[in-house]
XYZ file of C-alpha atoms in Angstrom:
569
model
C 0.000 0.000 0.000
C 1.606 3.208 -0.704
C 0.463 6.299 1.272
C 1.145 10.378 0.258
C 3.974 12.637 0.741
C 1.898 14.017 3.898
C 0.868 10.777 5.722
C 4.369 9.639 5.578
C 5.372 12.212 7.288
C 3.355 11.929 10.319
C 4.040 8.040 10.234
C 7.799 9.091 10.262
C 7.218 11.248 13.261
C 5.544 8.554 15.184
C 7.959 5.877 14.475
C 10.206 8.423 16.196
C 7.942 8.292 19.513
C 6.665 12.139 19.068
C 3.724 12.789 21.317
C 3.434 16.815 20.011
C 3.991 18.376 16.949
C 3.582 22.657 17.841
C 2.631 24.489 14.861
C -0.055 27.065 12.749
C -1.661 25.688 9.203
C -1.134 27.870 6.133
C -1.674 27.079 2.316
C 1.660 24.774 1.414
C 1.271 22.406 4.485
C -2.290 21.611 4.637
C -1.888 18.771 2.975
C 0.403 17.416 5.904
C -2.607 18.890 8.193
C -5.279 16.744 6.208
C -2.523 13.637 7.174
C -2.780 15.138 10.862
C -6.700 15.112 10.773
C -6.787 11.577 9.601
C -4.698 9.729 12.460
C -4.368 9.909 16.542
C -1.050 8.658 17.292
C 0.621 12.338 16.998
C -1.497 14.974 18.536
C -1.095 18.920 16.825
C -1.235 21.861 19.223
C -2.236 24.355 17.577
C -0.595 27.591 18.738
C -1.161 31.561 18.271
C 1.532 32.596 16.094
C 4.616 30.301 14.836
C 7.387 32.226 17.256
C 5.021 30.317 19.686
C 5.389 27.262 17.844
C 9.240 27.071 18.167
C 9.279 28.107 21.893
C 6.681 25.722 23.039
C 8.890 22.842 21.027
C 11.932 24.185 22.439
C 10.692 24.129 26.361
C 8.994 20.889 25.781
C 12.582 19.581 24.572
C 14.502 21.710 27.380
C 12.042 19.755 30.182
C 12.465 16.228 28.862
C 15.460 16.117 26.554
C 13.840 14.671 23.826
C 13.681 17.040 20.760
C 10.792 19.062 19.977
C 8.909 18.893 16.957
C 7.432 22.214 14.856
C 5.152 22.350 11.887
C 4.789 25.793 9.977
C 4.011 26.981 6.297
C 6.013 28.508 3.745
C 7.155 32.314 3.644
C 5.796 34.226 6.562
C 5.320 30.804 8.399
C 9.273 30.024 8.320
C 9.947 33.574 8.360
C 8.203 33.850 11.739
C 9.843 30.528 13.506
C 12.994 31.971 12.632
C 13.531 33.433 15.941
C 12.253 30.514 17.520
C 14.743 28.218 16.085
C 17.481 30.763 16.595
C 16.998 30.697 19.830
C 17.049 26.684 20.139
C 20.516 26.920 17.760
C 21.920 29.211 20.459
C 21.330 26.884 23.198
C 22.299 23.521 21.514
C 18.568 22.552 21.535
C 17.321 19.533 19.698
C 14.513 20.418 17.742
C 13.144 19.146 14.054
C 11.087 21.914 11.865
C 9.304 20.700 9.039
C 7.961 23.624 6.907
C 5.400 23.688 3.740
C 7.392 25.093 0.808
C 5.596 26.055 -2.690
C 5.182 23.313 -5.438
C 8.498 22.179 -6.484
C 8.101 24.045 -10.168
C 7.391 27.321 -8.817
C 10.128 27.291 -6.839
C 12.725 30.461 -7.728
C 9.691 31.823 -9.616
C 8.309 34.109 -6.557
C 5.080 32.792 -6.016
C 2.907 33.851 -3.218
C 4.096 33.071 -0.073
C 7.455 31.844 -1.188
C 10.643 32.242 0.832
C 13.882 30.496 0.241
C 13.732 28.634 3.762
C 16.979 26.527 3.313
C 18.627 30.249 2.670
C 17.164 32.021 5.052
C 17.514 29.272 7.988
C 21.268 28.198 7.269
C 23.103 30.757 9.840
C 20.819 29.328 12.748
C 20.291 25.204 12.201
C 22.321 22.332 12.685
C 21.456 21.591 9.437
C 18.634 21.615 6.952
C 17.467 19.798 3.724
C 15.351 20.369 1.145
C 12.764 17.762 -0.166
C 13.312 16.914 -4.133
C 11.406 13.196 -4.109
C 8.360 11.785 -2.029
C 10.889 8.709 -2.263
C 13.490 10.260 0.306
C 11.038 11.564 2.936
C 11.406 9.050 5.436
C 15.210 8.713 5.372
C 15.557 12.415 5.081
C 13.080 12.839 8.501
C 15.337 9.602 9.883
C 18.439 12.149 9.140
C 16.940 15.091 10.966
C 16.217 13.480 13.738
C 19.368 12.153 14.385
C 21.600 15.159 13.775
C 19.186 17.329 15.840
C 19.442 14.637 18.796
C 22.764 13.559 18.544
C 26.739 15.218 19.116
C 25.849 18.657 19.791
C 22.258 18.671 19.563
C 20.511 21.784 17.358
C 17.782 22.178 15.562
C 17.225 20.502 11.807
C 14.753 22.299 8.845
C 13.091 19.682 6.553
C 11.611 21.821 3.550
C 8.737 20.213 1.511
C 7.423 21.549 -1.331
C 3.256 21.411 -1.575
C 3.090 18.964 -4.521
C 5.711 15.768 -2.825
C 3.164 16.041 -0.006
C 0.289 14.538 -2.274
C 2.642 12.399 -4.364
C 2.499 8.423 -3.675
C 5.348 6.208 -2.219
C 5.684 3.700 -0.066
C 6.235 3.866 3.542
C 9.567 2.031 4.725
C 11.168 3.859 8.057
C 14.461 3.221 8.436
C 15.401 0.771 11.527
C 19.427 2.048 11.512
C 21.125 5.038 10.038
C 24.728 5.624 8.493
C 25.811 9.180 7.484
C 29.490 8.763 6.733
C 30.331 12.164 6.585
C 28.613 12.949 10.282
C 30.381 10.991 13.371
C 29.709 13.485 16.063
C 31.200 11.484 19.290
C 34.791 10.027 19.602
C 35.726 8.489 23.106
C 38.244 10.431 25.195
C 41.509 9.570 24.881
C 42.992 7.844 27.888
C 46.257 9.969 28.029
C 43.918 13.083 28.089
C 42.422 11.871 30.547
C 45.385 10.804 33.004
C 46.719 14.289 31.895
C 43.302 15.949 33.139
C 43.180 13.909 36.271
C 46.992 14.872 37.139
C 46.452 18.029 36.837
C 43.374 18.360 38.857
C 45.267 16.522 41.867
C 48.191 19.513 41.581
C 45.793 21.887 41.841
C 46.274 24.873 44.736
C 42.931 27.360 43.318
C 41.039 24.955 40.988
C 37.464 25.858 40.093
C 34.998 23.413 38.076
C 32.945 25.620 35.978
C 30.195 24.110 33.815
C 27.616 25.110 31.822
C 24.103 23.545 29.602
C 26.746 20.697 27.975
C 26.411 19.003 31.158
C 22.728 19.432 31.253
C 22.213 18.393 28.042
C 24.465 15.016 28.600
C 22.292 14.276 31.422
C 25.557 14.248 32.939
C 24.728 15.970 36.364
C 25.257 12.775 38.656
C 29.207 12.027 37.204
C 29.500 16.066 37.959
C 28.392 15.744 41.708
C 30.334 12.818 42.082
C 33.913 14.052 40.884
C 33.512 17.398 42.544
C 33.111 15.660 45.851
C 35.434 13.678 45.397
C 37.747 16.288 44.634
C 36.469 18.998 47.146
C 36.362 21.637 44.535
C 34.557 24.909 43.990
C 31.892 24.367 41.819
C 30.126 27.261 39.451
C 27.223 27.097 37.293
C 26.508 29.201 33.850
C 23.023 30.507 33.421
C 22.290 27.371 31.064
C 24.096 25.367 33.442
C 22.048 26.055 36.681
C 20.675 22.758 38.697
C 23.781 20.252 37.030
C 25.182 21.346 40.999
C 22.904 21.533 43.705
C 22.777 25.529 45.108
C 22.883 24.833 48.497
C 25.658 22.435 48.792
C 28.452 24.215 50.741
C 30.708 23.293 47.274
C 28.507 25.714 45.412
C 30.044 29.383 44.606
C 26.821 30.302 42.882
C 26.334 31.341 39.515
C 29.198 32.637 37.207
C 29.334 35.594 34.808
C 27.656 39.180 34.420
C 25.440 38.735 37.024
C 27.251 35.704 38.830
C 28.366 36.036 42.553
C 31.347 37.951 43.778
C 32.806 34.808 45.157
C 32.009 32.647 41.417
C 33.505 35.471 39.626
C 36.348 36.021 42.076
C 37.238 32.482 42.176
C 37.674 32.540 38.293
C 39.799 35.211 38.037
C 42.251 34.170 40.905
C 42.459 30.577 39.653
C 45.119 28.369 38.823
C 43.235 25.743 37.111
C 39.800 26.007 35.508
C 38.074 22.569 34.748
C 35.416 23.953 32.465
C 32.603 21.395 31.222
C 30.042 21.553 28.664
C 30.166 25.683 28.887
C 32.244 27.441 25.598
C 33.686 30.300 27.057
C 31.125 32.947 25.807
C 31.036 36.680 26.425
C 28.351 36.702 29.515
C 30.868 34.322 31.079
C 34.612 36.022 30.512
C 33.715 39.321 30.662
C 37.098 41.013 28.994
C 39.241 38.596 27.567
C 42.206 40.575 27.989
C 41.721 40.257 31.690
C 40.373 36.745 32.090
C 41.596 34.146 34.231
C 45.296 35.425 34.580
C 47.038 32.859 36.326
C 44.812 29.734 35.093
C 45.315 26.914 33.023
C 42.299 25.535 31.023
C 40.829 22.207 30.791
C 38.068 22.324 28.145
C 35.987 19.726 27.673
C 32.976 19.677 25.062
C 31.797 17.698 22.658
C 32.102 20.261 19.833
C 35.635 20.313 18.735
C 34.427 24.277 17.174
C 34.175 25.847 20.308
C 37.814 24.580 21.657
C 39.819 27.638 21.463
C 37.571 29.309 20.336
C 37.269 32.158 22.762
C 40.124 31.138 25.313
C 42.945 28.896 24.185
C 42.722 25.065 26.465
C 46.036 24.155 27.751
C 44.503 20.500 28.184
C 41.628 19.955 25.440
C 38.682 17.303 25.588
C 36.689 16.776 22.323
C 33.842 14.004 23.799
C 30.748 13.889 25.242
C 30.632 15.069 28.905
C 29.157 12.511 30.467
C 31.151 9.991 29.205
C 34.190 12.264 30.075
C 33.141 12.451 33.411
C 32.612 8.815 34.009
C 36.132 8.327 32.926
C 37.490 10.925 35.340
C 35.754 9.184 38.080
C 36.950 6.182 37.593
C 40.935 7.347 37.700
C 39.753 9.913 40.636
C 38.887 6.863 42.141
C 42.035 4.820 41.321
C 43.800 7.624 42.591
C 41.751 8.572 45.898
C 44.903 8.445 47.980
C 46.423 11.255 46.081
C 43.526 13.466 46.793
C 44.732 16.104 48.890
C 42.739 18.663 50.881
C 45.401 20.492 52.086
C 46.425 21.945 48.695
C 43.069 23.543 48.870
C 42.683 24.560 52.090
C 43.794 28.224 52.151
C 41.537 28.704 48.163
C 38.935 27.903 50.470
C 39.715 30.477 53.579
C 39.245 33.117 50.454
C 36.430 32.145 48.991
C 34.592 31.437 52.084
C 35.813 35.633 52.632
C 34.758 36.644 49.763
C 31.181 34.624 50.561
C 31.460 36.592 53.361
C 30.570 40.279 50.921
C 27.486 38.321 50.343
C 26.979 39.949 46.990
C 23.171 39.259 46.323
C 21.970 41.469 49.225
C 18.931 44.107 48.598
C 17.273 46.081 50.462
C 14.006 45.157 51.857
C 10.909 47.499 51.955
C 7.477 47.142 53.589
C 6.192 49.660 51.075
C 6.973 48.304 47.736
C 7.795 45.355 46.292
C 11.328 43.879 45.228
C 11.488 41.594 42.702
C 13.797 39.254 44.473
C 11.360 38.967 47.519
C 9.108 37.402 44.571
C 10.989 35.218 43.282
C 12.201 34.217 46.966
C 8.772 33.468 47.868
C 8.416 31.758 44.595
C 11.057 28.964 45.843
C 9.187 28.558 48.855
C 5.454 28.060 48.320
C 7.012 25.547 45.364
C 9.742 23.924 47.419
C 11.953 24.812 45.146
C 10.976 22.030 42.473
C 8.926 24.057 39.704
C 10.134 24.122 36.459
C 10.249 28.011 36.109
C 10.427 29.193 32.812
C 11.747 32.698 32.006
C 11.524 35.729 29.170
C 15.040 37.952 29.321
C 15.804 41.192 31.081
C 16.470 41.815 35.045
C 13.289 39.239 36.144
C 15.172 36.260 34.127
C 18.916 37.174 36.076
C 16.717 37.497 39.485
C 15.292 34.297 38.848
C 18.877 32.426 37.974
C 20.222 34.046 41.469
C 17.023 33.627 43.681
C 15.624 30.898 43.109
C 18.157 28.187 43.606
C 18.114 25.209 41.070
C 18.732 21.550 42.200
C 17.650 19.972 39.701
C 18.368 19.733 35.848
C 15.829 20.475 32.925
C 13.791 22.618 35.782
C 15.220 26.132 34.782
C 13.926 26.500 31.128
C 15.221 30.275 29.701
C 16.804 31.762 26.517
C 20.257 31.829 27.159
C 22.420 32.755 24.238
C 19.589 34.925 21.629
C 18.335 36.052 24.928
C 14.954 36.230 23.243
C 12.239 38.243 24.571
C 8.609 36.370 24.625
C 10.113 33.129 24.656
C 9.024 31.833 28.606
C 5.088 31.736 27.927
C 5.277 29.657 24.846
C 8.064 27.470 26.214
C 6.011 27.210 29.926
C 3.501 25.867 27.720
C 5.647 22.939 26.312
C 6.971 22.049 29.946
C 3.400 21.953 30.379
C 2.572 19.376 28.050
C 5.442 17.177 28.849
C 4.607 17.137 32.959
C 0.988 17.717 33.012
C 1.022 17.490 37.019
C 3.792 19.355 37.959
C 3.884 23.118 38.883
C 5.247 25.323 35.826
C 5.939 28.865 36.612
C 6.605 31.711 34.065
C 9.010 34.596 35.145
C 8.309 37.256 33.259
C 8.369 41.119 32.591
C 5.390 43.631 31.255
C 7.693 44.159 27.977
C 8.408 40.762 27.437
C 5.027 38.836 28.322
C 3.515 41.156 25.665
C 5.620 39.814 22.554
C 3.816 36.135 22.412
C 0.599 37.309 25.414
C -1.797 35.828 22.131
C -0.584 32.133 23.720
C -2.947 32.750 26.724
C -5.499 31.687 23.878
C -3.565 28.530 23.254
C -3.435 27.832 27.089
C -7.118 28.587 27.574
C -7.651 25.456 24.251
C -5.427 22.649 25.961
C -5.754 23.790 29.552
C -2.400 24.753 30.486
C -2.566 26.219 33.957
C 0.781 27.616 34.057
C 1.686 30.680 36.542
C 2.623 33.813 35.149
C 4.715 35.794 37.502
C 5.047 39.420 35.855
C 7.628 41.317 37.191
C 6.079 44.538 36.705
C 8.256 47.761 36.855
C 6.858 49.450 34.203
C 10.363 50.056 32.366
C 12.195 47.753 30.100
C 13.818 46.844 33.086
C 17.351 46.104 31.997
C 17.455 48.228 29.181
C 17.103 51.368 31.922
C 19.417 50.077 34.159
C 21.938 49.537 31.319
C 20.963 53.613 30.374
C 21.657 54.407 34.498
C 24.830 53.117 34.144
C 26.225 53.903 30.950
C 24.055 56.675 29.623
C 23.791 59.324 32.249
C 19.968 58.445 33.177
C 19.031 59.003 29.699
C 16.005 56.757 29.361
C 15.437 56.433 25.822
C 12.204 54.338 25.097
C 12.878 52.429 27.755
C 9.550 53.804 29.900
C 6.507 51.143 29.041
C 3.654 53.510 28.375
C -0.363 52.502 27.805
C 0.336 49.079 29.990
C -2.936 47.049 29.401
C -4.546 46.399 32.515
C -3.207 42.480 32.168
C -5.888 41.443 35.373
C -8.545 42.188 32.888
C -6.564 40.627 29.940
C -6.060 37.280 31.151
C -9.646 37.338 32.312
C -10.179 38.262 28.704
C -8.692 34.669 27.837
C -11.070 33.345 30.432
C -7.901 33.095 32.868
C -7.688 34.047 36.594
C -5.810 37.439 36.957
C -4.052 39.183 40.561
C -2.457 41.783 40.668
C -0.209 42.548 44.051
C 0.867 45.708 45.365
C 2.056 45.245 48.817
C 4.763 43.345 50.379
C 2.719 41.917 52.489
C 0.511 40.010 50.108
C 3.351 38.536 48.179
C 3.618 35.270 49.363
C -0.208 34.725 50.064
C -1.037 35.684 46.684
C 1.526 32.687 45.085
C 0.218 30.202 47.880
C -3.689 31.566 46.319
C -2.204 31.072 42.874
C -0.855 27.468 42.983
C -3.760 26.258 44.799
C -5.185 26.482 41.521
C -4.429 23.566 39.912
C -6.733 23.993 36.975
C -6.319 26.994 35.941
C -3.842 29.766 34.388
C -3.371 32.495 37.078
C -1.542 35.911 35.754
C 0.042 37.200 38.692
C 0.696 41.361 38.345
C 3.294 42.274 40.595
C 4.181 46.028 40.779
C 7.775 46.287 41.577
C 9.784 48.581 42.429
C 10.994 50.700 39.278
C 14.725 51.498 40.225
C 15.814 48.213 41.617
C 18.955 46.979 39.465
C 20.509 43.442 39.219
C 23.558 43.620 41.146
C 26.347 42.385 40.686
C 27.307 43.466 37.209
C 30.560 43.148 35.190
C 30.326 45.901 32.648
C 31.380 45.705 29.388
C 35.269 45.729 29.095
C 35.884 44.808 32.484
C 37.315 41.542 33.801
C 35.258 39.147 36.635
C 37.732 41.337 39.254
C 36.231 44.542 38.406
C 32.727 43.828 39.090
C 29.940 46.611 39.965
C 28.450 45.915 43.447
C 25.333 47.471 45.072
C 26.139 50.459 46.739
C 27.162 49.985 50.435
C 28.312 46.612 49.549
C 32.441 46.077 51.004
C 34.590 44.202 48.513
């Protein structure tokens, strides 16, 4: 029996166990939505607007490590995931985007709602493809699947013109796959590794710094276990937060821009940097000039591109993380006599002083709110084990420092595009993958407002997520950059004509709060997720001037960090 272009794509998807595809019909895929309509194995959410599509995929992915699966239309349907998948390329997320393209002979021809989407996607997928026969369908969604999933996991673009969709073929899945050209993981050498091990064992200031590799590798257990076996300071990236618990006494907190004094301190004074899974980026370094003087640098990652890339490795790792890790262990292990705490001893007498600055203090008010007392009280009406989902600005930094991760796949944000509207949409794919958990979004009145039309989509599947809008009425850390940098010149930063977002989410048949006072803070999120069946948008109004502190500035090193005033470093 042979089947069309369109059904064999949805029987490709669910040989490859997808429970959701997110997505938003339009002329050259409804053939593939006819296929949809026709079978129940793989259910279709249909979302507000395709930017919603992509997010929703990529949190679903981010929550359960298995990739996330988009649908969109030709032209302005690519056009508008484009963000969406930038955003997953960014943060190594595995994701598969299959998009309607015009009939294969009007193709270069500019017919209505044509868009090269191969082109126009290349700079931001792992890689992409570009249907010519119903024949290679299967094999070609086989293909995307496992370069989105495996090595360093990204997102893939299948194009498929209108007319292969209604073609005949027959339907034969692939059981195995060989792409000789693509071998993504190579086992660690053993001589690396004793060379890795030594040097951690000579170590006098060593710091273990690792970022979303080790998250993605599902490697968080081998990470616990070598840095107590070691003793080490451990730091976390912003896409690395929950691979090390935050309250072990090991923890330094997180690293970077808005890291802790004693994380950033530690890197800068080091003598050896163990870096896992993290590549070194800008929000991480701060200058290079000035970065991690005295240090030698064990990279490990399982993208050969990114070693010496940014910062040269004196002892470079090309392999997968966890497997790294395990390896490590094992000679750790071998070696536990050699472990010695007293080459550490006096690292630790300075970073326990520098703990001592405590760098995350604010002041408290019983007149207004501060947006860290939110997210504070946020950890403790959910004990700390919601997956919180975040937009970008000053809520999504308070959120990495104040709400303390434990956990992996729980702390679900846009890392490297830093990309504004992306924590509804993506609460709403956590939301789908753990039905019965407690999702919260952290979010501010600029960015809710870029994808607020998924309240709709929440309202259709019955998502009750929690929106937690930091309210300040400014584009938060846009004015705070502009206080620093710009003399107080506040240019379009002020958010103007607010909607009234009580009555909006009420609008979308939702619950809506909105919180003025201290006081009411932590009733109000106890009210909230005691609704389990419903969406609650919770309005906090926050204070306006509060800034996310501390802050390395651009063109200053991890030493030079800006600390809240009255703060003794």
């Amino acid at each position: 029996m042979q089947f069309t272009g369109a059904d064999i794509i949805v029987k490709s998807l669910n040989e490859e166990g997808v429970e959701y595809v997110f997505g938003y019909p339009g002329g050259a895929a409804l053939h593939i939505y006819d296929a949809f309509h026709r079978q129940d194995d793989v259910e279709h959410i249909l979302v507000r607007h395709e930017q919603g599509a992509t997010h929703a995929a990529d949190g679903y992915a981010r929550a359960t490590g298995k990739p996330g699966v988009v649908l969109v239309t030709s032209g302005p349907g690519v056009t508008n995931a484009i963000t969406g998948i930038a955003t997953a390329y960014m943060d190594s997320i595995p994701m598969v985007v299959i998009s309607g393209q015009v009939m294969k002979p009007l193709i270069g021809y500019d017919a209505f709602q044509e868009i090269d989407a191969v082109g126009i996607s290349r700079p931001c997928v792992k890689h992409n493809f570009l249907i010519q026969n119903v024949e290679d369908i299967a094999v070609t969604i086989k293909k995307a699947f496992h370069l989105a999933c495996s090595g360093r996991p990204g997102p893939v673009l299948v194009d498929v013109p209108k007319d292969i969709t209604a073609q005949l073929a027959d339907f034969i899945y692939p059981e195995t796959l060989s792409m000789r050209s693509y071998q993504p993981v190579e086992p660690a050498k053993s001589s690396d590794v004793l060379t890795a091990v030594e040097a951690m064992l000579n170590a006098k200031k060593p710091i273990v710094y690792t970022g979303g590799g080790v998250v993605l590798a599902h490697a968080q257990q081998e990470l616990r276990d070598m840095v107590q076996k070691l003793g080490f300071p451990c730091t976390n990236t912003l896409m690395g937060l929950g691979a090390y618990p935050h309250d072990d006494p090991l923890f330094v907190g997180m690293l970077g821009m808005h890291g802790t004094y004693e994380a950033n301190m530690a890197m800068h004074e080091a003598d050896l940097i163990i870096a896992l899974g993290a590549r070194f980026d800008d929000r991480i370094t701060g200058s290079l000039d000035n970065f991690a003087p005295h240090a030698k640098i064990l990279h490990v990652d399982i993208d050969p591109s990114v070693i010496d890339k940014n910062i040269k490795a004196d002892i470079a790792i090309v392999a997968d993380v966890k497997e790294v890790l395990t390896s490590f262990n094992k000679e750790l292990a071998r070696r536990s006599d050699d472990i010695n705490s007293e080459l550490t001893k006096q690292w630790w007498q300075q970073i326990n002083d520098w703990r001592g600055l405590d760098s995350l203090w604010y002041h408290e008010d019983s007149d207004v709110i501060k947006p860290q007392a939110v997210v504070q009280a946020l950890h403790k009406v959910t004990g700390g084990q919601a997956y919180v989902t975040s937009d970008v600005g000053q809520h999504q930094m308070y959120a990495a420092q104040f709400y303390g991760f434990s956990d992996t796949h729980r702390w679900i944000n846009s890392g490297g595009l830093g990309t504004m509207g992306f924590g509804l949409p993506a609460a709403m794919g956590v939301k789908f993958a753990h039905r019965d958990a407690d999702v919260a979004c952290v979010t501010g009145e600029g960015s809710i407002q870029m994808c607020i039309q998924e309240l709709a989509t929440c309202k259709q599947y019955d998502l009750p997520v929690k929106i937690i809008n930091l309210n300040n009425r400014y584009l938060g850390m846009v004015r705070q950059w502009q206080e620093f940098s710009y003399e107080k010149r506040y240019s379009n930063s002020y958010m103007d004509s607010l909607p009234d977002f009580v009555a909006l989410a009420e609008a979308y048949g939702h619950v809506g709060m909105i919180i003025d006072k201290p006081s009411d803070v932590e009733g109000a999120l106890k009210e909230a997720f005691a609704m389990k069946d419903r969406l609650v948008f919770m309005d906090f109004i926050t204070d306006q001037e509060e800034n996310v502190y501390p802050m390395i500035e651009a063109g200053k090193g991890h030493h030079e960090m800006r600390l809240r005033p009255g703060s003794k470093a």
